[in-house]
Structures are given as structure tokens and as C-alpha cells.
Amino acid sequence: MTRKVLLVDDDAAVREALSQTLELADYDALTAGSFVAAKDHIRSDFNGVILSDIRMPGRDGFHLLDYTQEVDAELPVILLTGEGDIQMAVEAMRQGAFGFLEKPCASADLLAVLERAVRTRGLVLENRALKLQLETGDPAARMLFGTSSQVEELRARVRSVARTGAEVLVTGPVGSGISKVAEVIHLMSLDSQGAFVKRPAAGLSAEEFTRLCDEAAGGALFLDEVSAMPEATQYAALELIEQGAGTRILVGTTSDLGAQAAQGAFNADLFYRLDVMRVRIPSLAERPEDIPVLFRHYVAQAAEQAGIDAPEITPDHLVSLMAQDWPGNARSLMSAAMRFVLGMPEDVVRAAELGLAEQLARVERALLVSALGRNNGKASEAAKVLKLPRKTFYDKLARYDIRPEDYRR
């Protein structure tokens, strides 16, 4: 989240005092003594908010507000005045000011307004980036949502395996979108113009497998939850693949197929034949920072399907969502978005009932897990990413009963 504030005030002493307040609160303060000096920073891509005095020589705060509205109506402007003029405050809000404060204002009041403003700006810029990604990106960028490093790695992996033409084993937890990832692999392959046929592997006969290969000739056949494929079909599938199936075979599973093969519960030869290229989808617990991005996308999608306007999603809602475990991953988050759109946001309410301390504890645990997942279970590297002393990091792991070895791949 951005922490940048463009501070505009003609009084050098006031600028200095406010700058110190902002820096103590971990904001990055850019200062300007006039509208002219501030103008070059006011752009549609400015990743911060504006805090400006109203009473300034020449172009005043209202002029700055008007100019900002023309450049980017979603760039928050908070106005300051020493006049105590209620009518001025009303006019400022009417013209689109995000907030209005009287000088001198208490630090707590100023920081509270700034916190809301930077959150709002962060969401705006994130939504714009997502929209641009949807409009201009390749299938991996358009269809695999998220901004975390884990999702960036997933997209990169999908792109690399897509053009090989080899068999691919897609793994992931329940509800993580295994079939969607398989479809993206097909769309980015050299045979993307061919058919993409997908079927559950459970109950699939050898004859049906052969027919599906013919149906998907020149394209790709995706078999979901391949661990449930009947034993006879496994032998037939191995033989057909070895002879040349005439289509690319993609399979998905939420199970540990390697362990099943080692235990004799799945044909080991077929497993090794299918496991030429593997793509692993991370769980939401490993990437909690993606929950807001996914939820906003699902809300917009659900609202469009329902034919109604999407309700406002407040930062508090998003924090509550991040505090949850989401064992059903993207699928359960999608269901929650639909309920939210239809006025039944019980998941958010339930999380809010936990109380702030427990919500924050859940978010903290999720961030610890995420850092370990990104660093292959290496605790020292994860601690560096989170900027925590090693002892503090290990104390937190012990508090939440997290074992680094569980996140080694």
C-alpha cells in the first residue's frame, strides 16, 4: 500500500511540522510551497494522496482541488484551513475534497483521515492495474488473478510449460482453480486453436478415454482429479499415450499423486508419464495479499451476473476476509462474493465477530505462512522478507504452531 503524501503549504514552519508528523507515522512526505511547485506531482499515476492548505498566495487550495479533479477525480485531496469556516468546509466537500481539517489539527485526526485516503488510493490504483492487465495481458495475465510473488511465479511457470507440448500435471488444494490453470496452459500453447476438452477422470472407461482423445485431436484433453481414474483405464491410457494419443494430455489433482503411486494406489508408470511438467497452484493461505484482488473481481463478476450494482467494499471488509482461512480457496471466496452482492455477507460478519485482536492474529499467521511458502520453507529468508529479527520470527512461528519444513517443496 502506498504511503506517499504530497504536502502543499506556503508556510515553511507548518510544512516542517506536518512533515515530521507524517514521517513519524511512516509516510513518505513530498513538500511544496505552492500550487505551481506541486503541479508536476499531480498525475493520474501518482501513488499517494494530497494534503493541502486552502489559504495560499496565488493559486489556493480550491484551485489545486479543481486541477486535481481534472487530472484524476479519484486522487484524494485533503484540505486544511486555519479559518474555522464551516461554509468553506461544505464547499470543499461539495467540490470533491476527500476530507477537510481545521489547523491546528490533532495528529490522531490527521492520521485517521490520511489512513482512509491512502487505502482508498491503493484500491483505485490496484483496480486500474487489474483492468489494464485484463485488457492487455496474455491469457495468464488475464485469467490468473493476483499480485503476489506466488501468482507471478505461477504465471511464469504456466507460460514456460505451455509451449513445450508435453504432458502436464496440475496440482493444488481444493477449490484453487486447477481446471482454469489447465485451460490457460492450452490457450498459451502452440495448439491453442485446437479444441480444449475437459472431463472428470472418475468413472472414465478405456473406450471413453480413446473417444475423448479423438475428440480433442489437435488440441488438449484435460482430465480432472486423475487420481480417481479407474485402474483399467489407467493401463489403457498409459498404452495409448505411449503409442501417441494424438492430443496433448493435461491432468489435475488435489491429491499427492506421487505418494499414491509409491503406495500402489495409482499406476506408477502412468504417473511418471503424466508428471513430465508440473504446475503447482498455491493456496490462499500462502498468499493472503491476493484475497482483496480476487474478492473485488468476484464481486464485480457476481454483480454483473445478478444484473445489479456492485456494493461498496470497504477496507474493513477486506481485512475481515484476510483474517479467514478459506479452506475452499478461490471457489469459497467466489461464493462469499456472491453472497456479499446479494446482501448476505455472513463471512465478513462472522470474521468481524472474532474481535480485532483475533482478526489481526489470523492475518499475521497468514503472512508468516505466505513468507515461508515464497522462500521454500527457509525461515531465515522469510524473516528477512518480513523485516523481523530472527528471534521474533521464530517466536511467532511457535505462537501459531507453524513448522517451516511444512512449506519446503
PDB file of C-alpha atoms in Angstrom, residues 200-377:
ATOM      1  CA  PRO A 200     -13.646 -35.807 -14.739  1.00  0.00           C
ATOM      2  CA  ALA A 201     -11.412 -38.874 -14.615  1.00  0.00           C
ATOM      3  CA  ALA A 202     -13.669 -40.691 -12.122  1.00  0.00           C
ATOM      4  CA  GLY A 203     -15.629 -43.489 -13.798  1.00  0.00           C
ATOM      5  CA  LEU A 204     -13.929 -42.932 -17.161  1.00  0.00           C
ATOM      6  CA  SER A 205     -13.714 -46.127 -19.199  1.00  0.00           C
ATOM      7  CA  ALA A 206     -10.890 -47.028 -21.569  1.00  0.00           C
ATOM      8  CA  GLU A 207     -13.221 -46.664 -24.539  1.00  0.00           C
ATOM      9  CA  GLU A 208     -14.335 -43.196 -23.373  1.00  0.00           C
ATOM     10  CA  PHE A 209     -10.711 -42.159 -22.928  1.00  0.00           C
ATOM     11  CA  THR A 210      -9.919 -43.168 -26.504  1.00  0.00           C
ATOM     12  CA  ARG A 211     -13.004 -41.318 -27.788  1.00  0.00           C
ATOM     13  CA  LEU A 212     -12.060 -38.165 -25.863  1.00  0.00           C
ATOM     14  CA  CYS A 213      -8.543 -38.261 -27.337  1.00  0.00           C
ATOM     15  CA  ASP A 214     -10.083 -38.353 -30.809  1.00  0.00           C
ATOM     16  CA  GLU A 215     -12.421 -35.503 -29.879  1.00  0.00           C
ATOM     17  CA  ALA A 216      -9.519 -33.384 -28.646  1.00  0.00           C
ATOM     18  CA  ALA A 217      -7.183 -34.240 -31.559  1.00  0.00           C
ATOM     19  CA  GLY A 218      -5.081 -31.217 -32.441  1.00  0.00           C
ATOM     20  CA  GLY A 219      -5.861 -29.603 -29.105  1.00  0.00           C
ATOM     21  CA  ALA A 220      -5.798 -30.741 -25.495  1.00  0.00           C
ATOM     22  CA  LEU A 221      -7.629 -33.173 -23.227  1.00  0.00           C
ATOM     23  CA  PHE A 222      -7.873 -32.248 -19.548  1.00  0.00           C
ATOM     24  CA  LEU A 223      -8.807 -34.924 -17.023  1.00  0.00           C
ATOM     25  CA  ASP A 224      -9.781 -33.560 -13.624  1.00  0.00           C
ATOM     26  CA  GLU A 225      -8.885 -35.428 -10.430  1.00  0.00           C
ATOM     27  CA  VAL A 226      -6.894 -38.038 -12.301  1.00  0.00           C
ATOM     28  CA  SER A 227      -6.286 -39.925  -9.046  1.00  0.00           C
ATOM     29  CA  ALA A 228      -9.875 -41.200  -9.324  1.00  0.00           C
ATOM     30  CA  MET A 229      -9.340 -42.773 -12.764  1.00  0.00           C
ATOM     31  CA  PRO A 230     -10.328 -46.483 -12.748  1.00  0.00           C
ATOM     32  CA  GLU A 231      -7.409 -48.894 -12.696  1.00  0.00           C
ATOM     33  CA  ALA A 232      -8.256 -50.493 -16.050  1.00  0.00           C
ATOM     34  CA  THR A 233      -8.437 -47.085 -17.685  1.00  0.00           C
ATOM     35  CA  GLN A 234      -5.048 -46.174 -16.237  1.00  0.00           C
ATOM     36  CA  TYR A 235      -3.420 -49.090 -18.060  1.00  0.00           C
ATOM     37  CA  ALA A 236      -5.241 -48.271 -21.280  1.00  0.00           C
ATOM     38  CA  ALA A 237      -4.348 -44.581 -21.013  1.00  0.00           C
ATOM     39  CA  LEU A 238      -0.654 -45.397 -20.460  1.00  0.00           C
ATOM     40  CA  GLU A 239      -0.606 -47.609 -23.536  1.00  0.00           C
ATOM     41  CA  LEU A 240      -2.355 -45.023 -25.713  1.00  0.00           C
ATOM     42  CA  ILE A 241      -0.089 -42.184 -24.528  1.00  0.00           C
ATOM     43  CA  GLU A 242       3.000 -44.296 -25.177  1.00  0.00           C
ATOM     44  CA  GLN A 243       1.758 -45.005 -28.713  1.00  0.00           C
ATOM     45  CA  GLY A 244       0.845 -41.369 -29.313  1.00  0.00           C
ATOM     46  CA  ALA A 245      -2.559 -40.154 -28.186  1.00  0.00           C
ATOM     47  CA  GLY A 246      -2.843 -37.554 -30.939  1.00  0.00           C
ATOM     48  CA  THR A 247      -3.660 -34.886 -28.413  1.00  0.00           C
ATOM     49  CA  ARG A 248      -1.942 -33.175 -25.526  1.00  0.00           C
ATOM     50  CA  ILE A 249      -2.872 -34.680 -22.163  1.00  0.00           C
ATOM     51  CA  LEU A 250      -3.292 -32.357 -19.186  1.00  0.00           C
ATOM     52  CA  VAL A 251      -4.351 -33.753 -15.813  1.00  0.00           C
ATOM     53  CA  GLY A 252      -5.184 -32.260 -12.469  1.00  0.00           C
ATOM     54  CA  THR A 253      -5.367 -33.494  -8.902  1.00  0.00           C
ATOM     55  CA  THR A 254      -5.791 -32.249  -5.362  1.00  0.00           C
ATOM     56  CA  SER A 255      -4.134 -35.441  -4.083  1.00  0.00           C
ATOM     57  CA  ASP A 256      -0.476 -36.346  -3.664  1.00  0.00           C
ATOM     58  CA  LEU A 257      -0.334 -38.484  -6.785  1.00  0.00           C
ATOM     59  CA  GLY A 258       3.318 -39.358  -6.251  1.00  0.00           C
ATOM     60  CA  ALA A 259       2.574 -40.785  -2.817  1.00  0.00           C
ATOM     61  CA  GLN A 260      -0.354 -42.767  -4.217  1.00  0.00           C
ATOM     62  CA  ALA A 261       1.885 -44.187  -6.931  1.00  0.00           C
ATOM     63  CA  ALA A 262       4.518 -45.145  -4.341  1.00  0.00           C
ATOM     64  CA  GLN A 263       1.841 -46.923  -2.292  1.00  0.00           C
ATOM     65  CA  GLY A 264       0.480 -48.780  -5.325  1.00  0.00           C
ATOM     66  CA  ALA A 265      -2.815 -46.881  -5.294  1.00  0.00           C
ATOM     67  CA  PHE A 266      -2.101 -45.350  -8.718  1.00  0.00           C
ATOM     68  CA  ASN A 267      -0.256 -46.754 -11.714  1.00  0.00           C
ATOM     69  CA  ALA A 268       3.333 -45.630 -11.163  1.00  0.00           C
ATOM     70  CA  ASP A 269       4.293 -45.816 -14.854  1.00  0.00           C
ATOM     71  CA  LEU A 270       1.322 -43.625 -15.768  1.00  0.00           C
ATOM     72  CA  PHE A 271       2.193 -41.174 -13.002  1.00  0.00           C
ATOM     73  CA  TYR A 272       5.730 -40.709 -14.284  1.00  0.00           C
ATOM     74  CA  ARG A 273       4.417 -40.401 -17.844  1.00  0.00           C
ATOM     75  CA  LEU A 274       1.977 -37.661 -16.831  1.00  0.00           C
ATOM     76  CA  ASP A 275       4.377 -35.871 -14.492  1.00  0.00           C
ATOM     77  CA  VAL A 276       6.574 -34.555 -17.301  1.00  0.00           C
ATOM     78  CA  MET A 277       5.760 -30.952 -16.448  1.00  0.00           C
ATOM     79  CA  ARG A 278       4.209 -29.996 -13.131  1.00  0.00           C
ATOM     80  CA  VAL A 279       2.396 -26.799 -12.197  1.00  0.00           C
ATOM     81  CA  ARG A 280       1.513 -26.191  -8.551  1.00  0.00           C
ATOM     82  CA  ILE A 281      -1.198 -23.705  -7.568  1.00  0.00           C
ATOM     83  CA  PRO A 282      -0.599 -22.011  -4.184  1.00  0.00           C
ATOM     84  CA  SER A 283      -3.435 -21.885  -1.660  1.00  0.00           C
ATOM     85  CA  LEU A 284      -4.980 -18.613  -0.491  1.00  0.00           C
ATOM     86  CA  ALA A 285      -3.372 -19.227   2.914  1.00  0.00           C
ATOM     87  CA  GLU A 286       0.016 -18.902   1.201  1.00  0.00           C
ATOM     88  CA  ARG A 287      -0.902 -15.616  -0.492  1.00  0.00           C
ATOM     89  CA  PRO A 288      -3.363 -13.647   1.658  1.00  0.00           C
ATOM     90  CA  GLU A 289      -2.415 -10.421  -0.111  1.00  0.00           C
ATOM     91  CA  ASP A 290      -4.285 -11.727  -3.182  1.00  0.00           C
ATOM     92  CA  ILE A 291      -7.600 -12.062  -1.323  1.00  0.00           C
ATOM     93  CA  PRO A 292      -8.654  -8.402  -1.832  1.00  0.00           C
ATOM     94  CA  VAL A 293      -7.841  -8.570  -5.562  1.00  0.00           C
ATOM     95  CA  LEU A 294      -9.754 -11.814  -6.044  1.00  0.00           C
ATOM     96  CA  PHE A 295     -12.712 -10.732  -3.930  1.00  0.00           C
ATOM     97  CA  ARG A 296     -13.184  -7.461  -5.821  1.00  0.00           C
ATOM     98  CA  HIS A 297     -13.047  -9.341  -9.116  1.00  0.00           C
ATOM     99  CA  TYR A 298     -15.590 -11.910  -7.957  1.00  0.00           C
ATOM    100  CA  VAL A 299     -17.890  -9.192  -6.594  1.00  0.00           C
ATOM    101  CA  ALA A 300     -17.843  -7.363  -9.939  1.00  0.00           C
ATOM    102  CA  GLN A 301     -18.484 -10.650 -11.728  1.00  0.00           C
ATOM    103  CA  ALA A 302     -21.348 -11.625  -9.404  1.00  0.00           C
ATOM    104  CA  ALA A 303     -22.963  -8.186  -9.660  1.00  0.00           C
ATOM    105  CA  GLU A 304     -22.876  -8.377 -13.459  1.00  0.00           C
ATOM    106  CA  GLN A 305     -24.442 -11.836 -13.408  1.00  0.00           C
ATOM    107  CA  ALA A 306     -27.139 -10.674 -10.990  1.00  0.00           C
ATOM    108  CA  GLY A 307     -27.793  -7.517 -13.007  1.00  0.00           C
ATOM    109  CA  ILE A 308     -27.280  -5.202 -10.036  1.00  0.00           C
ATOM    110  CA  ASP A 309     -24.738  -2.577  -8.995  1.00  0.00           C
ATOM    111  CA  ALA A 310     -21.759  -3.893  -7.081  1.00  0.00           C
ATOM    112  CA  PRO A 311     -21.912  -2.848  -3.397  1.00  0.00           C
ATOM    113  CA  GLU A 312     -19.063  -0.863  -1.864  1.00  0.00           C
ATOM    114  CA  ILE A 313     -16.242  -2.956  -0.468  1.00  0.00           C
ATOM    115  CA  THR A 314     -14.671  -1.200   2.495  1.00  0.00           C
ATOM    116  CA  PRO A 315     -11.125  -1.786   3.734  1.00  0.00           C
ATOM    117  CA  ASP A 316     -12.628  -3.292   6.917  1.00  0.00           C
ATOM    118  CA  HIS A 317     -14.425  -5.900   4.799  1.00  0.00           C
ATOM    119  CA  LEU A 318     -11.177  -6.838   3.114  1.00  0.00           C
ATOM    120  CA  VAL A 319      -9.298  -7.127   6.419  1.00  0.00           C
ATOM    121  CA  SER A 320     -12.053  -9.412   7.718  1.00  0.00           C
ATOM    122  CA  LEU A 321     -11.759 -11.596   4.626  1.00  0.00           C
ATOM    123  CA  MET A 322      -7.986 -11.814   5.001  1.00  0.00           C
ATOM    124  CA  ALA A 323      -8.470 -12.965   8.598  1.00  0.00           C
ATOM    125  CA  GLN A 324     -10.239 -16.130   7.428  1.00  0.00           C
ATOM    126  CA  ASP A 325      -8.690 -19.463   6.499  1.00  0.00           C
ATOM    127  CA  TRP A 326     -10.566 -20.146   3.200  1.00  0.00           C
ATOM    128  CA  PRO A 327     -10.024 -23.925   3.078  1.00  0.00           C
ATOM    129  CA  GLY A 328     -12.121 -23.914  -0.113  1.00  0.00           C
ATOM    130  CA  ASN A 329      -9.735 -21.364  -1.635  1.00  0.00           C
ATOM    131  CA  ALA A 330     -10.877 -19.365  -4.682  1.00  0.00           C
ATOM    132  CA  ARG A 331     -14.117 -21.305  -5.015  1.00  0.00           C
ATOM    133  CA  SER A 332     -15.281 -20.491  -1.499  1.00  0.00           C
ATOM    134  CA  LEU A 333     -14.173 -16.861  -1.896  1.00  0.00           C
ATOM    135  CA  MET A 334     -16.249 -16.696  -5.078  1.00  0.00           C
ATOM    136  CA  SER A 335     -19.286 -17.984  -3.183  1.00  0.00           C
ATOM    137  CA  ALA A 336     -18.704 -15.402  -0.464  1.00  0.00           C
ATOM    138  CA  ALA A 337     -18.604 -12.675  -3.127  1.00  0.00           C
ATOM    139  CA  MET A 338     -21.956 -13.787  -4.489  1.00  0.00           C
ATOM    140  CA  ARG A 339     -23.491 -13.734  -1.013  1.00  0.00           C
ATOM    141  CA  PHE A 340     -21.967 -10.296  -0.431  1.00  0.00           C
ATOM    142  CA  VAL A 341     -23.539  -8.962  -3.623  1.00  0.00           C
ATOM    143  CA  LEU A 342     -26.904 -10.424  -2.644  1.00  0.00           C
ATOM    144  CA  GLY A 343     -26.769  -8.774   0.786  1.00  0.00           C
ATOM    145  CA  MET A 344     -25.768 -11.840   2.796  1.00  0.00           C
ATOM    146  CA  PRO A 345     -22.135 -11.196   3.781  1.00  0.00           C
ATOM    147  CA  GLU A 346     -22.144 -13.619   6.677  1.00  0.00           C
ATOM    148  CA  ASP A 347     -18.480 -14.490   6.204  1.00  0.00           C
ATOM    149  CA  VAL A 348     -17.473 -10.887   6.838  1.00  0.00           C
ATOM    150  CA  VAL A 349     -19.812 -10.630   9.822  1.00  0.00           C
ATOM    151  CA  ARG A 350     -18.506 -13.868  11.265  1.00  0.00           C
ATOM    152  CA  ALA A 351     -14.904 -12.694  10.949  1.00  0.00           C
ATOM    153  CA  ALA A 352     -15.754  -9.324  12.487  1.00  0.00           C
ATOM    154  CA  GLU A 353     -17.259 -11.090  15.494  1.00  0.00           C
ATOM    155  CA  LEU A 354     -13.839 -12.540  16.233  1.00  0.00           C
ATOM    156  CA  GLY A 355     -12.671  -9.193  17.511  1.00  0.00           C
ATOM    157  CA  LEU A 356      -9.786  -7.100  16.260  1.00  0.00           C
ATOM    158  CA  ALA A 357      -7.047  -9.000  18.086  1.00  0.00           C
ATOM    159  CA  GLU A 358      -8.040 -12.370  16.661  1.00  0.00           C
ATOM    160  CA  GLN A 359      -8.562 -10.954  13.174  1.00  0.00           C
ATOM    161  CA  LEU A 360      -5.092  -9.422  13.226  1.00  0.00           C
ATOM    162  CA  ALA A 361      -3.653 -12.667  14.583  1.00  0.00           C
ATOM    163  CA  ARG A 362      -5.142 -14.574  11.662  1.00  0.00           C
ATOM    164  CA  VAL A 363      -3.781 -12.079   9.157  1.00  0.00           C
ATOM    165  CA  GLU A 364      -0.356 -12.241  10.836  1.00  0.00           C
ATOM    166  CA  ARG A 365      -0.374 -16.035  10.682  1.00  0.00           C
ATOM    167  CA  ALA A 366      -1.320 -15.914   7.004  1.00  0.00           C
ATOM    168  CA  LEU A 367       1.543 -13.524   6.257  1.00  0.00           C
ATOM    169  CA  LEU A 368       4.021 -15.802   8.065  1.00  0.00           C
ATOM    170  CA  VAL A 369       2.831 -18.795   6.062  1.00  0.00           C
ATOM    171  CA  SER A 370       2.986 -16.739   2.863  1.00  0.00           C
ATOM    172  CA  ALA A 371       6.589 -15.707   3.526  1.00  0.00           C
ATOM    173  CA  LEU A 372       7.621 -19.302   4.222  1.00  0.00           C
ATOM    174  CA  GLY A 373       5.873 -20.522   1.089  1.00  0.00           C
ATOM    175  CA  ARG A 374       7.619 -17.900  -1.054  1.00  0.00           C
ATOM    176  CA  ASN A 375      11.006 -18.876   0.373  1.00  0.00           C
ATOM    177  CA  ASN A 376      10.661 -22.658   0.196  1.00  0.00           C
ATOM    178  CA  GLY A 377      10.350 -23.005   3.963  1.00  0.00           C
TER     179      GLY A 377
END
